[in-house]
Short mmCIF file of C-alpha atoms and ligand atoms in Angstrom, two decimals:
data_model
loop_
_atom_site.label_atom_id
_atom_site.label_comp_id
_atom_site.label_asym_id
_atom_site.label_seq_id
_atom_site.Cartn_x
_atom_site.Cartn_y
_atom_site.Cartn_z
CA UNK A 1 -123.24 9.18 -6.91
CA UNK A 2 -122.62 7.42 -10.21
CA UNK A 3 -124.05 3.97 -10.47
CA UNK A 4 -122.19 0.96 -11.74
CA UNK A 5 -123.33 -2.57 -12.48
CA UNK A 6 -122.00 -5.55 -10.60
CA UNK A 7 -123.17 -9.12 -10.23
CA UNK A 8 -123.75 -10.65 -6.80
CA UNK A 9 -124.64 -14.33 -6.54
CA UNK A 10 -125.76 -14.34 -10.17
CA UNK A 11 -127.99 -11.29 -9.74
CA UNK A 12 -127.33 -8.07 -11.68
CA UNK A 13 -127.42 -5.16 -9.28
CA UNK A 14 -126.69 -1.43 -9.58
CA UNK A 15 -124.58 0.02 -6.81
CA UNK A 16 -122.97 3.38 -6.13
CA UNK A 17 -119.46 3.95 -7.40
CA UNK A 18 -116.95 4.09 -4.58
CA UNK A 19 -118.92 1.74 -2.36
CA UNK A 20 -117.35 -1.31 -0.87
CA UNK A 21 -118.66 -4.71 -1.92
CA UNK A 22 -120.33 -5.06 1.46
CA UNK A 23 -122.10 -1.71 1.14
CA UNK A 24 -123.10 -2.57 -2.41
CA UNK A 25 -124.59 -5.86 -1.32
CA UNK A 26 -126.39 -4.18 1.57
CA UNK A 27 -127.89 -1.57 -0.75
CA UNK A 28 -129.14 -4.38 -2.99
CA UNK A 29 -130.64 -6.20 -0.03
CA UNK A 30 -128.11 -9.03 -0.04
CA UNK A 31 -126.78 -10.03 3.35
CA UNK A 32 -123.11 -10.73 3.97
CA UNK A 33 -122.25 -11.75 7.53
CA UNK A 34 -120.12 -9.23 9.39
CA UNK A 35 -118.90 -8.52 12.89
CA UNK A 36 -116.56 -5.57 12.86
CA UNK A 37 -118.37 -3.47 10.27
CA UNK A 38 -120.54 -0.57 11.37
CA UNK A 39 -122.27 1.84 9.00
CA UNK A 40 -121.02 4.89 10.88
CA UNK A 41 -117.41 3.77 11.11
CA UNK A 42 -114.46 3.65 8.76
CA UNK A 43 -114.08 0.09 7.40
CA UNK A 44 -111.75 -1.92 9.59
CA UNK A 45 -111.38 -5.36 8.02
CA UNK A 46 -110.66 -6.97 11.35
CA UNK A 47 -112.92 -9.98 11.71
CA UNK A 48 -112.64 -11.34 8.13
CA UNK A 49 -116.10 -12.88 8.39
CA UNK A 50 -117.39 -10.85 5.47
CA UNK A 51 -115.02 -12.64 3.11
CA UNK A 52 -116.39 -13.21 -0.41
CA UNK A 53 -115.10 -14.45 -3.73
CA UNK A 54 -114.72 -12.08 -6.67
CA UNK A 55 -113.89 -12.76 -10.31
CA UNK A 56 -114.25 -15.93 -12.36
CA UNK A 57 -112.20 -19.00 -13.14
CA UNK A 58 -108.47 -18.70 -12.56
CA UNK A 59 -108.66 -15.04 -11.65
CA UNK A 60 -111.19 -15.69 -8.87
CA UNK A 61 -109.91 -14.58 -5.49
CA UNK A 62 -111.03 -14.21 -1.93
CA UNK A 63 -111.40 -10.66 -0.69
CA UNK A 64 -112.70 -9.01 2.45
CA UNK A 65 -115.90 -7.35 1.25
CA UNK A 66 -116.08 -4.55 3.82
CA UNK A 67 -112.84 -3.03 2.54
CA UNK A 68 -112.95 -4.10 -1.13
CA UNK A 69 -114.23 -1.40 -3.52
CA UNK A 70 -116.75 -2.26 -6.22
CA UNK A 71 -115.80 -1.91 -9.87
CA UNK A 72 -117.78 -2.13 -13.12
CA UNK A 73 -118.89 -5.68 -13.96
CA UNK A 74 -117.39 -7.16 -10.82
CA UNK A 75 -118.66 -10.69 -10.19
CA UNK A 76 -119.18 -11.51 -6.51
CA UNK A 77 -120.12 -14.75 -4.80
CA UNK A 78 -121.13 -14.42 -1.18
CA UNK A 79 -121.55 -18.14 -0.47
CA UNK A 80 -119.67 -21.18 -1.67
CA UNK A 81 -118.29 -24.28 -0.10
CA UNK A 82 -114.91 -22.62 0.30
CA UNK A 83 -116.29 -19.38 1.76
CA UNK A 84 -118.52 -21.25 4.17
CA UNK A 85 -115.60 -23.34 5.33
CA UNK A 86 -113.50 -20.26 6.01
CA UNK A 87 -116.33 -18.56 7.88
CA UNK A 88 -116.88 -21.71 9.90
CA UNK A 89 -113.23 -21.77 11.02
CA UNK A 90 -113.22 -18.06 11.83
CA UNK A 91 -116.34 -18.53 13.94
CA UNK A 92 -114.85 -21.53 15.73
CA UNK A 93 -111.76 -19.51 16.59
CA UNK A 94 -113.83 -16.58 17.84
CA UNK A 95 -116.07 -18.89 19.85
CA UNK A 96 -113.04 -20.13 21.76
CA UNK A 97 -112.83 -16.59 23.12
CA UNK A 98 -116.50 -15.77 23.48
CA UNK A 99 -118.45 -19.05 23.66
CA UNK A 100 -121.61 -17.44 24.98
CA UNK A 101 -121.98 -14.60 22.52
CA UNK A 102 -125.53 -14.77 21.09
CA UNK A 103 -124.41 -13.10 17.88
CA UNK A 104 -121.69 -15.67 17.35
CA UNK A 105 -124.02 -18.50 18.23
CA UNK A 106 -126.53 -17.49 15.56
CA UNK A 107 -123.76 -17.38 12.97
CA UNK A 108 -122.36 -20.66 14.25
CA UNK A 109 -125.66 -22.38 13.59
CA UNK A 110 -125.78 -20.96 10.08
CA UNK A 111 -122.27 -22.16 9.25
CA UNK A 112 -122.22 -25.35 11.29
CA UNK A 113 -119.40 -24.06 13.48
CA UNK A 114 -118.57 -26.14 16.55
CA UNK A 115 -117.98 -23.90 19.56
CA UNK A 116 -115.93 -26.61 21.23
CA UNK A 117 -113.54 -27.22 18.37
CA UNK A 118 -110.75 -25.17 19.91
CA UNK A 119 -109.76 -25.09 23.52
CA UNK A 120 -111.59 -22.33 25.38
CA UNK A 121 -109.71 -19.22 26.22
CA UNK A 122 -112.52 -17.00 27.32
CA UNK A 123 -111.14 -13.52 26.92
CA UNK A 124 -114.58 -12.37 25.68
CA UNK A 125 -113.13 -9.64 23.51
CA UNK A 126 -112.66 -10.62 19.88
CA UNK A 127 -110.87 -7.38 18.95
CA UNK A 128 -113.53 -6.19 16.54
CA UNK A 129 -112.64 -2.67 17.62
CA UNK A 130 -116.25 -1.45 17.50
CA UNK A 131 -116.14 0.09 20.97
CA UNK A 132 -112.72 1.62 20.39
CA UNK A 133 -113.54 3.01 16.97
CA UNK A 134 -116.99 4.24 17.94
CA UNK A 135 -115.56 6.18 20.85
CA UNK A 136 -112.88 7.62 18.60
CA UNK A 137 -114.75 8.30 15.36
CA UNK A 138 -118.31 9.04 16.42
CA UNK A 139 -118.03 10.34 19.97
CA UNK A 140 -114.49 11.70 19.55
CA UNK A 141 -113.87 11.05 23.24
CA UNK A 142 -111.17 8.37 23.03
CA UNK A 143 -112.06 6.99 26.42
CA UNK A 144 -111.30 3.44 25.36
CA UNK A 145 -108.44 2.04 23.32
CA UNK A 146 -106.46 -1.08 22.65
CA UNK A 147 -103.30 -1.87 24.58
CA UNK A 148 -100.57 -4.44 24.09
CA UNK A 149 -100.49 -6.76 21.11
CA UNK A 150 -100.92 -10.28 19.83
CA UNK A 151 -102.45 -12.66 22.34
CA UNK A 152 -102.20 -10.04 25.08
CA UNK A 153 -104.07 -7.33 23.19
CA UNK A 154 -107.07 -6.01 25.08
CA UNK A 155 -109.28 -2.98 25.45
CA UNK A 156 -108.58 -0.51 28.23
CA UNK A 157 -110.30 2.65 29.36
CA UNK A 158 -108.35 5.78 30.12
CA UNK A 159 -109.47 6.32 33.73
CA UNK A 160 -109.44 10.12 33.62
CA UNK A 161 -111.57 10.37 30.50
CA UNK A 162 -113.80 7.44 31.44
CA UNK A 163 -114.60 8.93 34.84
CA UNK A 164 -115.75 12.10 33.13
CA UNK A 165 -117.52 10.86 30.04
CA UNK A 166 -118.62 7.24 30.15
CA UNK A 167 -121.43 7.57 32.66
CA UNK A 168 -123.35 9.79 30.26
CA UNK A 169 -122.68 7.72 27.18
CA UNK A 170 -122.11 3.98 27.33
CA UNK A 171 -123.12 3.84 23.68
CA UNK A 172 -120.34 1.39 22.94
CA UNK A 173 -121.72 -1.31 25.24
CA UNK A 174 -124.51 -2.57 22.97
CA UNK A 175 -122.18 -2.55 19.95
CA UNK A 176 -120.06 -5.35 21.36
CA UNK A 177 -120.72 -8.60 19.50
CA UNK A 178 -119.64 -10.78 22.39
CA UNK A 179 -121.19 -9.37 25.49
CA UNK A 180 -122.70 -6.13 26.69
CA UNK A 181 -120.80 -6.71 29.87
CA UNK A 182 -117.35 -6.89 28.40
CA UNK A 183 -116.75 -3.17 28.02
CA UNK A 184 -118.77 -2.51 31.17
CA UNK A 185 -116.47 -4.75 33.14
CA UNK A 186 -113.29 -3.21 31.80
CA UNK A 187 -114.72 0.23 32.47
CA UNK A 188 -115.50 -0.54 36.09
CA UNK A 189 -112.06 -2.05 36.46
CA UNK A 190 -110.46 1.12 35.10
CA UNK A 191 -112.43 3.33 37.45
CA UNK A 192 -112.12 1.15 40.53
CA UNK A 193 -108.44 0.40 40.32
CA UNK A 194 -107.05 3.66 39.09
CA UNK A 195 -105.17 5.32 41.90
CA UNK A 196 -105.45 8.80 40.51
CA UNK A 197 -108.18 10.46 38.57
CA UNK A 198 -105.84 12.08 36.09
CA UNK A 199 -104.85 10.09 33.06
CA UNK A 200 -106.05 12.78 30.75
CA UNK A 201 -103.72 15.10 28.97
CA UNK A 202 -103.26 17.47 31.85
CA UNK A 203 -101.01 20.46 31.77
CA UNK A 204 -100.05 20.79 35.36
CA UNK B 1 -89.32 10.62 36.53
CA UNK B 2 -85.80 11.86 35.91
CA UNK B 3 -86.59 13.52 32.62
CA UNK B 4 -88.37 16.82 33.07
CA UNK B 5 -91.27 18.28 31.17
CA UNK B 6 -89.05 20.94 29.58
CA UNK B 7 -86.82 18.30 28.07
CA UNK B 8 -89.87 16.43 26.78
CA UNK B 9 -91.16 19.65 25.24
CA UNK B 10 -87.78 20.18 23.59
CA UNK B 11 -87.91 16.73 22.03
CA UNK B 12 -91.44 17.33 20.83
CA UNK B 13 -90.50 20.72 19.39
CA UNK B 14 -87.64 19.15 17.49
CA UNK B 15 -90.32 17.22 15.66
CA UNK B 16 -92.47 20.29 15.01
CA UNK B 17 -95.28 18.85 17.12
CA UNK B 18 -96.19 16.53 14.23
CA UNK B 19 -98.56 13.74 15.16
CA UNK B 20 -96.78 11.55 12.61
CA UNK B 21 -93.62 11.79 14.72
CA UNK B 22 -95.25 10.06 17.66
CA UNK B 23 -93.08 6.95 17.58
CA UNK B 24 -89.89 8.95 17.05
CA UNK B 25 -90.69 11.24 19.97
CA UNK B 26 -91.46 8.28 22.23
CA UNK B 27 -88.24 6.56 21.16
CA UNK B 28 -86.18 9.60 22.07
CA UNK B 29 -87.80 9.93 25.48
CA UNK B 30 -87.35 6.21 26.04
CA UNK B 31 -83.69 6.57 25.01
CA UNK B 32 -82.98 9.29 27.54
CA UNK B 33 -85.22 8.21 30.37
CA UNK B 34 -85.11 4.41 29.86
CA UNK B 35 -88.86 4.19 30.28
CA UNK B 36 -92.03 6.15 29.54
CA UNK B 37 -93.69 7.60 32.65
CA UNK B 38 -97.36 8.53 32.55
CA UNK B 39 -96.57 12.24 32.71
CA UNK B 40 -94.47 11.88 29.56
CA UNK B 41 -97.26 10.07 27.70
CA UNK B 42 -99.77 12.69 28.79
CA UNK B 43 -97.52 15.49 27.61
CA UNK B 44 -96.75 13.88 24.25
CA UNK B 45 -100.45 13.20 23.63
CA UNK B 46 -101.38 16.72 24.48
CA UNK B 47 -98.70 18.44 22.39
CA UNK B 48 -98.97 16.16 19.36
CA UNK B 49 -102.76 16.14 19.65
CA UNK B 50 -102.90 12.39 19.58
CA UNK B 51 -105.51 10.79 21.86
CA UNK B 52 -103.91 9.23 24.92
CA UNK B 53 -105.63 5.95 24.01
CA UNK B 54 -103.62 5.89 20.78
CA UNK B 55 -100.36 6.84 22.46
CA UNK B 56 -100.94 4.04 24.96
CA UNK B 57 -101.68 1.63 22.13
CA UNK B 58 -98.38 2.47 20.44
CA UNK B 59 -96.36 2.56 23.66
CA UNK B 60 -97.69 -0.82 24.76
CA UNK B 61 -97.38 -2.35 21.29
CA UNK B 62 -93.65 -2.01 20.66
CA UNK B 63 -91.12 -3.85 22.75
CA UNK B 64 -88.75 -0.92 22.42
CA UNK B 65 -90.88 0.98 24.92
CA UNK B 66 -91.14 0.31 28.61
CA UNK B 67 -94.04 1.47 30.72
CA UNK B 68 -92.37 0.43 33.94
CA UNK B 69 -89.26 2.07 35.41
CA UNK B 70 -85.96 0.80 34.07
CA UNK B 71 -82.48 1.14 35.53
CA UNK B 72 -79.74 3.35 34.13
CA UNK B 73 -78.02 0.35 32.60
CA UNK B 74 -79.80 -2.30 30.61
CA UNK B 75 -78.14 -5.68 30.87
CA UNK B 76 -79.06 -8.24 28.24
CA UNK B 77 -77.84 -11.78 28.60
CA UNK B 78 -78.04 -13.83 25.45
CA UNK B 79 -79.64 -17.22 25.97
CA UNK B 80 -79.54 -18.25 22.30
CA UNK B 81 -78.29 -21.70 21.35
CA UNK B 82 -74.65 -20.76 20.84
CA UNK B 83 -74.43 -18.80 24.08
CA UNK B 84 -76.43 -21.45 25.88
CA UNK B 85 -73.98 -24.23 25.09
CA UNK B 86 -71.13 -21.98 26.16
CA UNK B 87 -72.55 -21.44 29.60
CA UNK B 88 -74.92 -18.48 29.33
CA UNK B 89 -76.96 -19.93 32.15
CA UNK B 90 -74.05 -19.60 34.57
CA UNK B 91 -73.41 -16.04 33.42
CA UNK B 92 -77.06 -15.25 34.05
CA UNK B 93 -76.98 -16.81 37.51
CA UNK B 94 -73.86 -14.84 38.37
CA UNK B 95 -75.43 -11.58 37.24
CA UNK B 96 -78.57 -12.42 39.19
CA UNK B 97 -76.49 -12.98 42.31
CA UNK B 98 -74.44 -9.82 41.84
CA UNK B 99 -77.36 -7.52 41.12
CA UNK B 100 -80.01 -9.25 43.18
CA UNK B 101 -82.54 -9.12 40.36
CA UNK B 102 -84.11 -11.62 37.97
CA UNK B 103 -84.81 -11.11 34.27
CA UNK B 104 -87.51 -8.47 33.79
CA UNK B 105 -86.63 -6.74 37.05
CA UNK B 106 -84.86 -3.53 38.05
CA UNK B 107 -82.90 -3.05 41.24
CA UNK B 108 -83.94 -0.66 43.99
CA UNK B 109 -81.17 1.84 43.15
CA UNK B 110 -82.41 1.97 39.55
CA UNK B 111 -78.92 0.98 38.48
CA UNK B 112 -79.49 -2.20 36.48
CA UNK B 113 -82.35 -3.74 34.59
CA UNK B 114 -81.88 -7.33 33.56
CA UNK B 115 -83.34 -9.09 30.52
CA UNK B 116 -82.60 -12.27 28.68
CA UNK B 117 -82.62 -12.23 24.90
CA UNK B 118 -82.70 -15.08 22.46
CA UNK B 119 -79.96 -14.10 20.07
CA UNK B 120 -77.89 -10.98 19.73
CA UNK B 121 -76.60 -12.04 16.34
CA UNK B 122 -72.97 -12.39 17.34
CA UNK B 123 -72.88 -16.09 18.14
CA UNK B 124 -69.12 -16.34 17.59
CA UNK B 125 -68.68 -14.14 20.66
CA UNK B 126 -70.76 -16.30 22.95
CA UNK B 127 -71.50 -16.20 25.75
CA UNK B 128 -72.45 -12.56 25.37
CA UNK B 129 -73.57 -10.04 27.93
CA UNK B 130 -74.70 -6.75 26.43
CA UNK B 131 -74.85 -3.62 28.54
CA UNK B 132 -76.40 -0.45 27.11
CA UNK B 133 -75.91 -1.85 23.64
CA UNK B 134 -72.22 -2.67 24.13
CA UNK B 135 -71.43 -6.36 23.74
CA UNK B 136 -69.12 -8.03 26.21
CA UNK B 137 -68.21 -11.22 24.38
CA UNK B 138 -66.62 -14.51 25.43
CA UNK B 139 -67.31 -13.46 28.96
CA UNK B 140 -66.48 -15.80 31.83
CA UNK B 141 -68.16 -16.09 35.19
CA UNK B 142 -65.08 -14.65 36.89
CA UNK B 143 -65.02 -11.58 34.63
CA UNK B 144 -68.69 -10.75 35.11
CA UNK B 145 -68.34 -8.88 38.38
CA UNK B 146 -65.49 -6.71 37.07
CA UNK B 147 -67.56 -5.74 34.01
CA UNK B 148 -70.61 -4.84 36.08
CA UNK B 149 -68.47 -2.76 38.44
CA UNK B 150 -67.52 -0.50 35.57
CA UNK B 151 -71.05 0.84 35.47
CA UNK B 152 -72.06 3.57 37.86
S1 SF4 C 301 -114.91 -5.28 23.81
FE1 SF4 C 301 -116.44 -5.99 22.33
S2 SF4 C 301 -116.77 -4.22 20.97
FE2 SF4 C 301 -114.86 -3.85 22.05
S3 SF4 C 301 -113.27 -4.69 20.69
FE3 SF4 C 301 -113.79 -6.32 22.15
S4 SF4 C 301 -115.35 -7.52 21.10
FE4 SF4 C 301 -115.23 -5.57 20.02
S1 FES C 302 -116.93 -7.09 8.62
FE1 FES C 302 -115.40 -7.18 7.12
S2 FES C 302 -113.67 -7.86 8.22
FE2 FES C 302 -115.18 -7.65 9.79
#
């Protein structure tokens, strides 16, 4: 891979061409907070926590680092008053859904986010898509997916596939940033309340 | 399910089994069958080689699709401002009485499904009752029953 030079937080670093800013920073040992990014998965850009500022002066702009590609001489700032403020608000919004998530709590301390700022609506899932994408991209089983949209969007297991596959896998559980139990609960629900065991693409 | 698997296969074949035609295929099945039964979703997923989880995501995302049975005739009563001030509420109550169902419901004979909508875009015709896409404008309470009777 060709190397190009970029600047992150004032430091000159060499990163691989074609990387995203987040990957570039990671390869240079610089941490950018993230929730929905996973090294084995296609970038998703869902949580927006990895937001950074690129460029200088009037051309400076906020971009989502896990989907923004690096380019020669790109100047990146991973922390600033503005960035921290945005991350704080994102965390406060997510905490309204998953107030007890250890991962969110650690980040909340770092960014001074108040978990009680917004009224609680404990849905636990923050739609990072890690479980859904892992099952689809890595395991290629597609046992879990999203259904519905907007405020009603949630994960759901396909009972027929889940009954067959999940018992031997469950690799998505520990990926969940809010609670190991979230996917587990939805899985049990799918298995317990499905009236038939089909639900897979059957031919009969 | 009133639509049979052969008909579903025909629709899929018309789209050359292309995964990119997923929404179009679902729309056509929805159009003929008024809702998307599980068997239809299974079949579409299998033939288009789209994971069922994705088909479910799409089918539950768009309002154009219904995952619960719908009647043969879809009745939409406009409750937008213009229709509201011209008595849409009384039209709705009359339709509820005549069909025995509330908005979001379908009657036992699978004849009518009732929904309210917030503007059909033809305010000058208010109050408007739309059935299967046909607008019945400036409708009065007394005319409602006669209009509904025209549908089998
Ligand atoms: S259940 Fe957890 S891993 Fe899955 S989308 Fe929701 S927050 Fe992400
Ligand atoms: S890690 Fe980049 S948007 Fe979630």
